[in-house]
Each structure stands twice: as structure tokens, then as C-alpha cells.
PDB file of C-alpha atoms and ligand atoms in Angstrom:
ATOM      1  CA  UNK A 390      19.704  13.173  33.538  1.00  0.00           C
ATOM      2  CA  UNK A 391      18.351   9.755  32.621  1.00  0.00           C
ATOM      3  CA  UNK A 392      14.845   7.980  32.908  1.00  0.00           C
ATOM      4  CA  UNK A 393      14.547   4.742  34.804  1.00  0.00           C
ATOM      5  CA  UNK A 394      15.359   1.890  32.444  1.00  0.00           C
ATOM      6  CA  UNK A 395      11.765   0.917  31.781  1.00  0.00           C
ATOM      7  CA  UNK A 396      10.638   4.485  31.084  1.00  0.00           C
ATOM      8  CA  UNK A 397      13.713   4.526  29.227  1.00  0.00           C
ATOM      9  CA  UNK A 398      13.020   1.741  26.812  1.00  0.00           C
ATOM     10  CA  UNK A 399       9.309   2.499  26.235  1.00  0.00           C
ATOM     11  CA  UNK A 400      10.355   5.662  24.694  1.00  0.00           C
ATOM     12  CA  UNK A 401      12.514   3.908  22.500  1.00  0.00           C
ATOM     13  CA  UNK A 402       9.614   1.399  21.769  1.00  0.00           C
ATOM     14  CA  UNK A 403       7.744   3.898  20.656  1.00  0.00           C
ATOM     15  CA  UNK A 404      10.191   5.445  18.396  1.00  0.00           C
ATOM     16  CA  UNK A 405       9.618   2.340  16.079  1.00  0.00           C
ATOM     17  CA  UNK A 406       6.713   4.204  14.800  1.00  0.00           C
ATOM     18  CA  UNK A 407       7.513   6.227  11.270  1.00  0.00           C
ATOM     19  CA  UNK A 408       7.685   9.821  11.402  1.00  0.00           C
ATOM     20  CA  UNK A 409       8.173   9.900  15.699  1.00  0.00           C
ATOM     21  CA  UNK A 410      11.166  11.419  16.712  1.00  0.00           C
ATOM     22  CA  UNK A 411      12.522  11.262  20.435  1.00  0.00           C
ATOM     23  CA  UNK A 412      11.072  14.190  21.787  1.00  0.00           C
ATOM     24  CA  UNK A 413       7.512  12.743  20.312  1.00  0.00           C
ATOM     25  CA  UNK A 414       8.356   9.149  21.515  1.00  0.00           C
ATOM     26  CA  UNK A 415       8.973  10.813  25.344  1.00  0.00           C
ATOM     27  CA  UNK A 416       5.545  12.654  25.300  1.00  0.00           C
ATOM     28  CA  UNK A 417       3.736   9.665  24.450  1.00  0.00           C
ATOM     29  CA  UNK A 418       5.401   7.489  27.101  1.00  0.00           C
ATOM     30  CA  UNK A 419       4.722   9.974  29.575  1.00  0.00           C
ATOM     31  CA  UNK A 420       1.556  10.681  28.576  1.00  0.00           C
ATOM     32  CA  UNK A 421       0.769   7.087  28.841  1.00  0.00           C
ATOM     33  CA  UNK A 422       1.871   6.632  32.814  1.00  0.00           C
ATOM     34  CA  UNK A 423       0.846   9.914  33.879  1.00  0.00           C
ATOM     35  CA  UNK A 424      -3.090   9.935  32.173  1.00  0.00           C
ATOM     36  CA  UNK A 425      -3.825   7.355  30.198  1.00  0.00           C
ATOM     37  CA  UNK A 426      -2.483   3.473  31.825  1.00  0.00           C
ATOM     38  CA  UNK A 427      -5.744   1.967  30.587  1.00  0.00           C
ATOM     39  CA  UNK A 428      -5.232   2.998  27.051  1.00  0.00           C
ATOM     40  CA  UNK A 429      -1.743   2.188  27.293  1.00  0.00           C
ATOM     41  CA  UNK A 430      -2.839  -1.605  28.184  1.00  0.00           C
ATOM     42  CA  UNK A 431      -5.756  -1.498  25.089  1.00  0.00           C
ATOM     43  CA  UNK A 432      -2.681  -0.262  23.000  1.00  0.00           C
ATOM     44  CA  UNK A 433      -0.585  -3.187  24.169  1.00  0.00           C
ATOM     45  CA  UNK A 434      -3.053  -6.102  23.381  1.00  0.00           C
ATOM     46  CA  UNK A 435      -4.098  -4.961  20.565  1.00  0.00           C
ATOM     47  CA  UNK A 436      -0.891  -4.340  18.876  1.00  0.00           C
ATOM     48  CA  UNK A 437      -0.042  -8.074  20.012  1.00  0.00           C
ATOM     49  CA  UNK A 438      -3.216  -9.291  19.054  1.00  0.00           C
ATOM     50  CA  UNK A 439      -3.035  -7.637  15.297  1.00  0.00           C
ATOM     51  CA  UNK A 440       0.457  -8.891  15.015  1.00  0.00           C
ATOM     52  CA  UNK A 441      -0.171 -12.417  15.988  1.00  0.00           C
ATOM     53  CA  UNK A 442      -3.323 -12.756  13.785  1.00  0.00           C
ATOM     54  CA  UNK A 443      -3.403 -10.555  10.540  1.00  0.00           C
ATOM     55  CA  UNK A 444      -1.373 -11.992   8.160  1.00  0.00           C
ATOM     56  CA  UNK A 445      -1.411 -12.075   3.853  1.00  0.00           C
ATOM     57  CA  UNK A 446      -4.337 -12.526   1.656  1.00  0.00           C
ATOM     58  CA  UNK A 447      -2.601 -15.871  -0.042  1.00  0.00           C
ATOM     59  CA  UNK A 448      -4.463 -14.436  -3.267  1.00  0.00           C
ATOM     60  CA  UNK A 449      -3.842 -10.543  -3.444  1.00  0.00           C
ATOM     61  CA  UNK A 450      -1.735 -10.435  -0.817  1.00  0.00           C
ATOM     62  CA  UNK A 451      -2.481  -7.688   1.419  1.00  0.00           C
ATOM     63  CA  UNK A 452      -3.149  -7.565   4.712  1.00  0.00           C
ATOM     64  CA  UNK A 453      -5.910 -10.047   5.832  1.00  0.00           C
ATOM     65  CA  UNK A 454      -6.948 -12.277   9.213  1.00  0.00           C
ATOM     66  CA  UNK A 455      -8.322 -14.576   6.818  1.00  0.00           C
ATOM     67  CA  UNK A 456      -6.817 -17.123   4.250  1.00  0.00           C
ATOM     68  CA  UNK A 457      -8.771 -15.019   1.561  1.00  0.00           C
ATOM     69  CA  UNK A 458      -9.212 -10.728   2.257  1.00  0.00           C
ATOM     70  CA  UNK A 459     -13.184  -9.968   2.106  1.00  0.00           C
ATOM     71  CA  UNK A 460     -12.454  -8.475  -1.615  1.00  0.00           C
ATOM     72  CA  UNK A 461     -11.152 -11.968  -2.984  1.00  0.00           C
ATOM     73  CA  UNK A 462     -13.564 -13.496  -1.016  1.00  0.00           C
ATOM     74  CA  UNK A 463     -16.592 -11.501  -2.882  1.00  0.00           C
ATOM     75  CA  UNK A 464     -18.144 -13.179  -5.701  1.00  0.00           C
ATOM     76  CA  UNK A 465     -19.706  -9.918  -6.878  1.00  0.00           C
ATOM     77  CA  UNK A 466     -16.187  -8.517  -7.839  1.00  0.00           C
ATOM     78  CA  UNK A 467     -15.268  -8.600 -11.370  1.00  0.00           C
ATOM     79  CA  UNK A 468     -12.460 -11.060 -11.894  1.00  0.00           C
ATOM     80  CA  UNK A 469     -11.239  -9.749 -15.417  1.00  0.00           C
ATOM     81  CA  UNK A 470     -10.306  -6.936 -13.967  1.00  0.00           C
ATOM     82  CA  UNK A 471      -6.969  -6.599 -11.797  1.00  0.00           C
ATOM     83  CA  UNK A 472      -5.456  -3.111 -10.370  1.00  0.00           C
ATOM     84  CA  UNK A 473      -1.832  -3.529  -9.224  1.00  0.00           C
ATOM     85  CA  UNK A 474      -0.969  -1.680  -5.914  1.00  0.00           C
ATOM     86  CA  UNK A 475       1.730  -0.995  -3.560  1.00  0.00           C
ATOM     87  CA  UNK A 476       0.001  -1.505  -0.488  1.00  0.00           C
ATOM     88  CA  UNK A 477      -2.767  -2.039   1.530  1.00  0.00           C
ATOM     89  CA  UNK A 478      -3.503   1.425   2.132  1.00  0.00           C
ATOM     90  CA  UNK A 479      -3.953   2.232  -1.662  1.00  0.00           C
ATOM     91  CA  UNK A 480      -6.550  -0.816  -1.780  1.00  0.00           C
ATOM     92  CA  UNK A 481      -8.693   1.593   0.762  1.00  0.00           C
ATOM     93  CA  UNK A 482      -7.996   4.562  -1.142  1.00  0.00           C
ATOM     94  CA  UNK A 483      -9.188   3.354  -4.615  1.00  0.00           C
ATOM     95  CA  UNK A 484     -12.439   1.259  -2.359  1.00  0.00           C
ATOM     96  CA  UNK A 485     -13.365   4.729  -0.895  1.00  0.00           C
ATOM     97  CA  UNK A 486     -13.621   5.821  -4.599  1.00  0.00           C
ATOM     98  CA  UNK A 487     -16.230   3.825  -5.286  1.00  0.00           C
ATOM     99  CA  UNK A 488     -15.217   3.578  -8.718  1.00  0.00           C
ATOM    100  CA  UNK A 489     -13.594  -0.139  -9.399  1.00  0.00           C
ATOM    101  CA  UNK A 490     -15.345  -3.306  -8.717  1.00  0.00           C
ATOM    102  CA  UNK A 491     -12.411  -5.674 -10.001  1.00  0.00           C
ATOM    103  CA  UNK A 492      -9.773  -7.645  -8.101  1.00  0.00           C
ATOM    104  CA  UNK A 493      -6.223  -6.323  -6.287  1.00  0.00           C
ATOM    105  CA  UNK A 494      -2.688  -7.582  -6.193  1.00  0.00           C
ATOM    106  CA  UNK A 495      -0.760  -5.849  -3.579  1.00  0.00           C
ATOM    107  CA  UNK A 496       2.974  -5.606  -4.079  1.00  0.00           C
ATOM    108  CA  UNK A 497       3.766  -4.203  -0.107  1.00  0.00           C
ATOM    109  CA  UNK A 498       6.983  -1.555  -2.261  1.00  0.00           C
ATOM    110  CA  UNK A 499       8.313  -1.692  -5.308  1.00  0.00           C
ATOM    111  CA  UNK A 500      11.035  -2.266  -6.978  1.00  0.00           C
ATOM    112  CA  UNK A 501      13.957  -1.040  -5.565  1.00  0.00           C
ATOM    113  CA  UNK A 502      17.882  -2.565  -6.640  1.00  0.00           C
ATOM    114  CA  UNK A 503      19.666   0.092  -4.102  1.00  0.00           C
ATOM    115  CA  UNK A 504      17.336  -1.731  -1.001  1.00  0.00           C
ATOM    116  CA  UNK A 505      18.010  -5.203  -2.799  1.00  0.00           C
ATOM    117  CA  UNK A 506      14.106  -5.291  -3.726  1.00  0.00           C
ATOM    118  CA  UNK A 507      13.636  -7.459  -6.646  1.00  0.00           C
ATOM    119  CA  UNK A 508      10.739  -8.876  -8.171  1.00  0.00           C
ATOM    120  CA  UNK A 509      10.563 -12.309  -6.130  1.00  0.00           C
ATOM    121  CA  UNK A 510      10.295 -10.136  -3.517  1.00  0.00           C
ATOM    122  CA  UNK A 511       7.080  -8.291  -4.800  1.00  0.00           C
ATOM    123  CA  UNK A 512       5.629 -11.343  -5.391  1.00  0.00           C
ATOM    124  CA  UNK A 513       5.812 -10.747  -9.038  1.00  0.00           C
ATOM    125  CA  UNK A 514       6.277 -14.890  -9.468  1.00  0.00           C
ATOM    126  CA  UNK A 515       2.641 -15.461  -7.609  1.00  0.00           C
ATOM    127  CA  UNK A 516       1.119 -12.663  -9.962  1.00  0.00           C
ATOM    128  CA  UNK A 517       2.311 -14.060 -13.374  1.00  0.00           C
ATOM    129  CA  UNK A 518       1.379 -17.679 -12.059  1.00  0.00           C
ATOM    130  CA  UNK A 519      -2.127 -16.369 -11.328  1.00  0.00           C
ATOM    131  CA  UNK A 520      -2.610 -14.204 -14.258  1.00  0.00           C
ATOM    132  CA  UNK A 521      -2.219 -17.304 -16.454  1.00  0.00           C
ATOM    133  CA  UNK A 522      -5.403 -18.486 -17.241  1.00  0.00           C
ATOM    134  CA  UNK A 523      -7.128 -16.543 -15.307  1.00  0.00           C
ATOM    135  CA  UNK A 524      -9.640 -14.964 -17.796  1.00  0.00           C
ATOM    136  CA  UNK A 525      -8.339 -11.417 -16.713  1.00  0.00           C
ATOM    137  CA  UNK A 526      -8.824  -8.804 -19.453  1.00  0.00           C
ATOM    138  CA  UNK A 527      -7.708  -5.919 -17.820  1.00  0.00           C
ATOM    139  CA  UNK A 528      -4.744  -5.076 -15.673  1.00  0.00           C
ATOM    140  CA  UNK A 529      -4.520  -1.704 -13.944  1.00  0.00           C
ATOM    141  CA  UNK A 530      -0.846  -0.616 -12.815  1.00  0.00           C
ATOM    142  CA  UNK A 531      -1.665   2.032  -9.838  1.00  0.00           C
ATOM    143  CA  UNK A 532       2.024   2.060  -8.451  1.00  0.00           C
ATOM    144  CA  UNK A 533       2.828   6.002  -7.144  1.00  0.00           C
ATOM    145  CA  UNK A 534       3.415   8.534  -9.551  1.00  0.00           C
ATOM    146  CA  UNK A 535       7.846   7.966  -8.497  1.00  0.00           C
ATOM    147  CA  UNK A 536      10.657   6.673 -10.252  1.00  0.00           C
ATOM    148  CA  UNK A 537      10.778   3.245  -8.358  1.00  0.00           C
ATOM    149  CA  UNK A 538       6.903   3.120  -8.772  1.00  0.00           C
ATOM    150  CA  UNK A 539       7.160   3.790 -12.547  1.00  0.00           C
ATOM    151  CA  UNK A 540      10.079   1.640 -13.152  1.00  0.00           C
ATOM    152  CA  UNK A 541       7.831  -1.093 -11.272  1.00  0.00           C
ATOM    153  CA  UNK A 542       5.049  -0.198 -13.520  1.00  0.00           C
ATOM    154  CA  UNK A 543       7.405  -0.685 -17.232  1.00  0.00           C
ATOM    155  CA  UNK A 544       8.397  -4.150 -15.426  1.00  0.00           C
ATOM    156  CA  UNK A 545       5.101  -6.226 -14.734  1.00  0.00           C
ATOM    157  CA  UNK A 546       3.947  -4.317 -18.230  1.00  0.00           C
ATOM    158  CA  UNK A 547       6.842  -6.225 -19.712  1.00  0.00           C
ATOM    159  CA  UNK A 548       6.235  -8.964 -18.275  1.00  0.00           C
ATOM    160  CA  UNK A 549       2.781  -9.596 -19.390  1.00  0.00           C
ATOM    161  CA  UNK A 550       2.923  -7.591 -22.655  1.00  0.00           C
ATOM    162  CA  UNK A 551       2.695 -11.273 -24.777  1.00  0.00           C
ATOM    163  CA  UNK A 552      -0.328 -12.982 -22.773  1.00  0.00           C
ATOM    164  CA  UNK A 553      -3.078 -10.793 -24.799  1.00  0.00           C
ATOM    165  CA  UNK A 554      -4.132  -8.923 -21.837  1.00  0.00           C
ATOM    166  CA  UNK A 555      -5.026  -5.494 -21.853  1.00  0.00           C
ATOM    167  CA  UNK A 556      -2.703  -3.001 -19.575  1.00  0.00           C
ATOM    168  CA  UNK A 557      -3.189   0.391 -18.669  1.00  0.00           C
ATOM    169  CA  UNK A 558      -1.407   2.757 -16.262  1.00  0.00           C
ATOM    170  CA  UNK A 559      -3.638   5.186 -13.996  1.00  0.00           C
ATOM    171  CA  UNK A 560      -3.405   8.556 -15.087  1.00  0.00           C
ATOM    172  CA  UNK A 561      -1.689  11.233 -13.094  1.00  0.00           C
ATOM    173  CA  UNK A 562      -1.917  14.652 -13.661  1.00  0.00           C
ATOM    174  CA  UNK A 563      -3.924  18.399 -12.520  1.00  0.00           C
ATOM    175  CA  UNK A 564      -5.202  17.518  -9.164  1.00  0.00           C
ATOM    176  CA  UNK A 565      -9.567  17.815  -9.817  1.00  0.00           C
ATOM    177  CA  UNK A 566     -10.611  21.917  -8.789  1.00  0.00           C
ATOM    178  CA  UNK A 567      -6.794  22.500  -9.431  1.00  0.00           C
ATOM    179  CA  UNK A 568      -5.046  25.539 -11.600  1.00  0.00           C
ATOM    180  CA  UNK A 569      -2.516  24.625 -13.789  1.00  0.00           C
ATOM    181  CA  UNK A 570      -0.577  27.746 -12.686  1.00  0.00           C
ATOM    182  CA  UNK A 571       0.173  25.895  -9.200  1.00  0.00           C
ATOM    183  CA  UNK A 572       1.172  22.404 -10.881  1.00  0.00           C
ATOM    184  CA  UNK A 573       4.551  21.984 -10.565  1.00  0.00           C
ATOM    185  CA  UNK A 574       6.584  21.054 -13.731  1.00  0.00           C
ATOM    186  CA  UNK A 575       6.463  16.892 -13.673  1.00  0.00           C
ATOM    187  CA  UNK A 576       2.944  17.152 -12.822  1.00  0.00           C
ATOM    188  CA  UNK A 577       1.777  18.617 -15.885  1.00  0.00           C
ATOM    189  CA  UNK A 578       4.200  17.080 -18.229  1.00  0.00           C
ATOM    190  CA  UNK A 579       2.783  13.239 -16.918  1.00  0.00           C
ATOM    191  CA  UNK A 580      -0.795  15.098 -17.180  1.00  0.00           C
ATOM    192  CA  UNK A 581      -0.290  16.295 -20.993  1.00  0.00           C
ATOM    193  CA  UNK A 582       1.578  12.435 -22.158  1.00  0.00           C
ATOM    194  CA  UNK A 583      -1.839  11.453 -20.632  1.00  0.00           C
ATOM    195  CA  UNK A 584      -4.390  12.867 -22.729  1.00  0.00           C
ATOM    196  CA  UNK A 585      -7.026  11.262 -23.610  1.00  0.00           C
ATOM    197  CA  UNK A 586      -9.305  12.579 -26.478  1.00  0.00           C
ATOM    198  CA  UNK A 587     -12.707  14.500 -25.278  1.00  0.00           C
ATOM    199  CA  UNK A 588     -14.808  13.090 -28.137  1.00  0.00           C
TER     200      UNK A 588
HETATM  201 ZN1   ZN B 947      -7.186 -10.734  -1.189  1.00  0.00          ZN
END
């Protein structure tokens, strides 16, 4: 048996979202006609309405309704200091820390040959034409702890190793209140190449 076309192609709609398979994508279609029409109509204008209107920081790039996101847009933040992210997500995640008060770039992937991601498509070219000049004494690479995030990492290192700025890679390593009996393997070899001395 088949749904009616339109029932049909809302549960395909929603199987644009990541990590929603079809049975998933039917239970939230039919949730949505049976109980919830009114949320199903807040979901709908919102979606168009964040679509339409949030667009790119034209500085760090991430996600922004304005020309300038409210962290480029703060003259409190320190502007020698740059962390370099994947995406917008990780800007929240290292804000909630509490513990950096310098400026983003966000990359939105990394570098990836196999996908034909390349460094123009980063926006590496924006980030070296901003860097120069910019009084920046620091930049932090915080790409993942993967191979494409690493490899990403090496390359804007490279890049900027000869414009007598500092550069330093986040450390990754025992998670804090871990045991190094459950680390896996990788984990504690990238947490004992990043040592730092105690005193
Ligand atoms: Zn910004």
C-alpha cells in the first residue's frame, strides 16, 4: 500500500534531515497531521523564514542574519587572536566554554580531495587576505581530531608559517574525569605528542 501523494512527499521532505531514516520521516509526517498541524505550520515558516534570511558573516563566515555575526561585531573581542573552526556549531561549543575571547574563522568542512573540497572552497583565499595585516598574533587551528580535519590543520599552518604569526593546534587527548584504561589507542597517542610541561 501507498500514501496519498502529498502524504507521500512530506515524508520524503522530511527525510532531508541527517540521521532520519524512512520509518522516522513517516512518524513525523503523521505525527504532524494527526496531533500537531499548528506546529507543523510554525515548522514551515520558520524553516522558510531562516532560509531566506540567515546568510554568512562576510568576516568569519559563519552563519549570521547580519552583514557582521554579533562576535565580529563586538569590540570587546580580542582581535590578535583567531581560532579556526569547521563550523558554526564548534563556534557555540568553544563560546559555552567561556574560555576564549578572540575572533573565529569558520571553514563550514574541511578539506576533502575525494568530495572535490579544496581550499577556495573553505574560504582559505578570504582568510590569508584578512590575516595580512591584521595585527593577529595568535592563530588557533580547532579542526576535529580526523584525518581530513588534521590534514586541514598542516595546510592553513603551511600556509601562514612565513607571516610571523604564532600557530598552535588545540590539544586532544584523556577526556577531563577520564581513565586512561578506557582511552582507546589514537586517543592517548595524540594526548602523549601533546604534552605540555607541568612546571
Ligand atoms: Zn563573524
Amino acid at each position: 500500500m501507498s500514501f496519498s501523494p502529498l502524504i507521500q512527499s512530506l515524508v520524503e521532505a522530511f527525510r532531508c534531515l541527517p540521521g532520519v531514516g524512512p520509518k522516522t520521516a513517516q512518524r513525523m509526517a503523521f505525527h504532524m497531521l494527526e496531533r500537531d498541524r499548528e506546529g507543523g505550520i510554525k515548522l514551515s515558516e520558520t524553516l522558510q523564514l531562516a532560509i531566506e534570511n540567515v546568510g554568512r558573516c562576510s568576516r568569519c563566515r559563519t552563519l549570521s542574519e547580519h552583514e557582521l555575526c554579533d562576535i565580529c561585531d563586538d569590540s570587546s573581542r580580542d582581535r590578535s587572536k583567531l581560532c579556526i573552526l569547521e563550523t558554526p556549531v564548534d563556534v557555540l561549543a568553544v563560546e559555552q566554554t567561556g574560555g576564549f575571547n578572540g575572533q573565529y574563522f569558520v571553514l563550514m568542512g574541511h578539506l576533502s580531495p575525494i568530495d572535490g573540497i579544496g581550499p577556495q572552497d573553505l574560504g582559505l583565499d578570504v582568510l590569508l587576505q584578512q590575516i595580512d595585516g591584521a595585527g593577529i598574533e595568535e592563530i588557533i587551528l580547532a579542526t576535529n581530531p580526523t584525518v581530513e580535519g588534521e590534514a586541514t590543520a598542516h595546510y592553513i599552518a603551511e600556509q601562514v608559517k612565513d607571516m610571523g604569526i604564532k600557530v598552535t593546534r588545540i590539544a586532544h587527548g584523556v577526556p577531563v574525569g577520564g581513565e586512561l584504561e578506557f582511552v582507546d589507542g589514537g586517543t592517548l597517542a595524540h594526548a602523549l605528542a601533546g604534552r605540555r610541561s607541568l612546571l
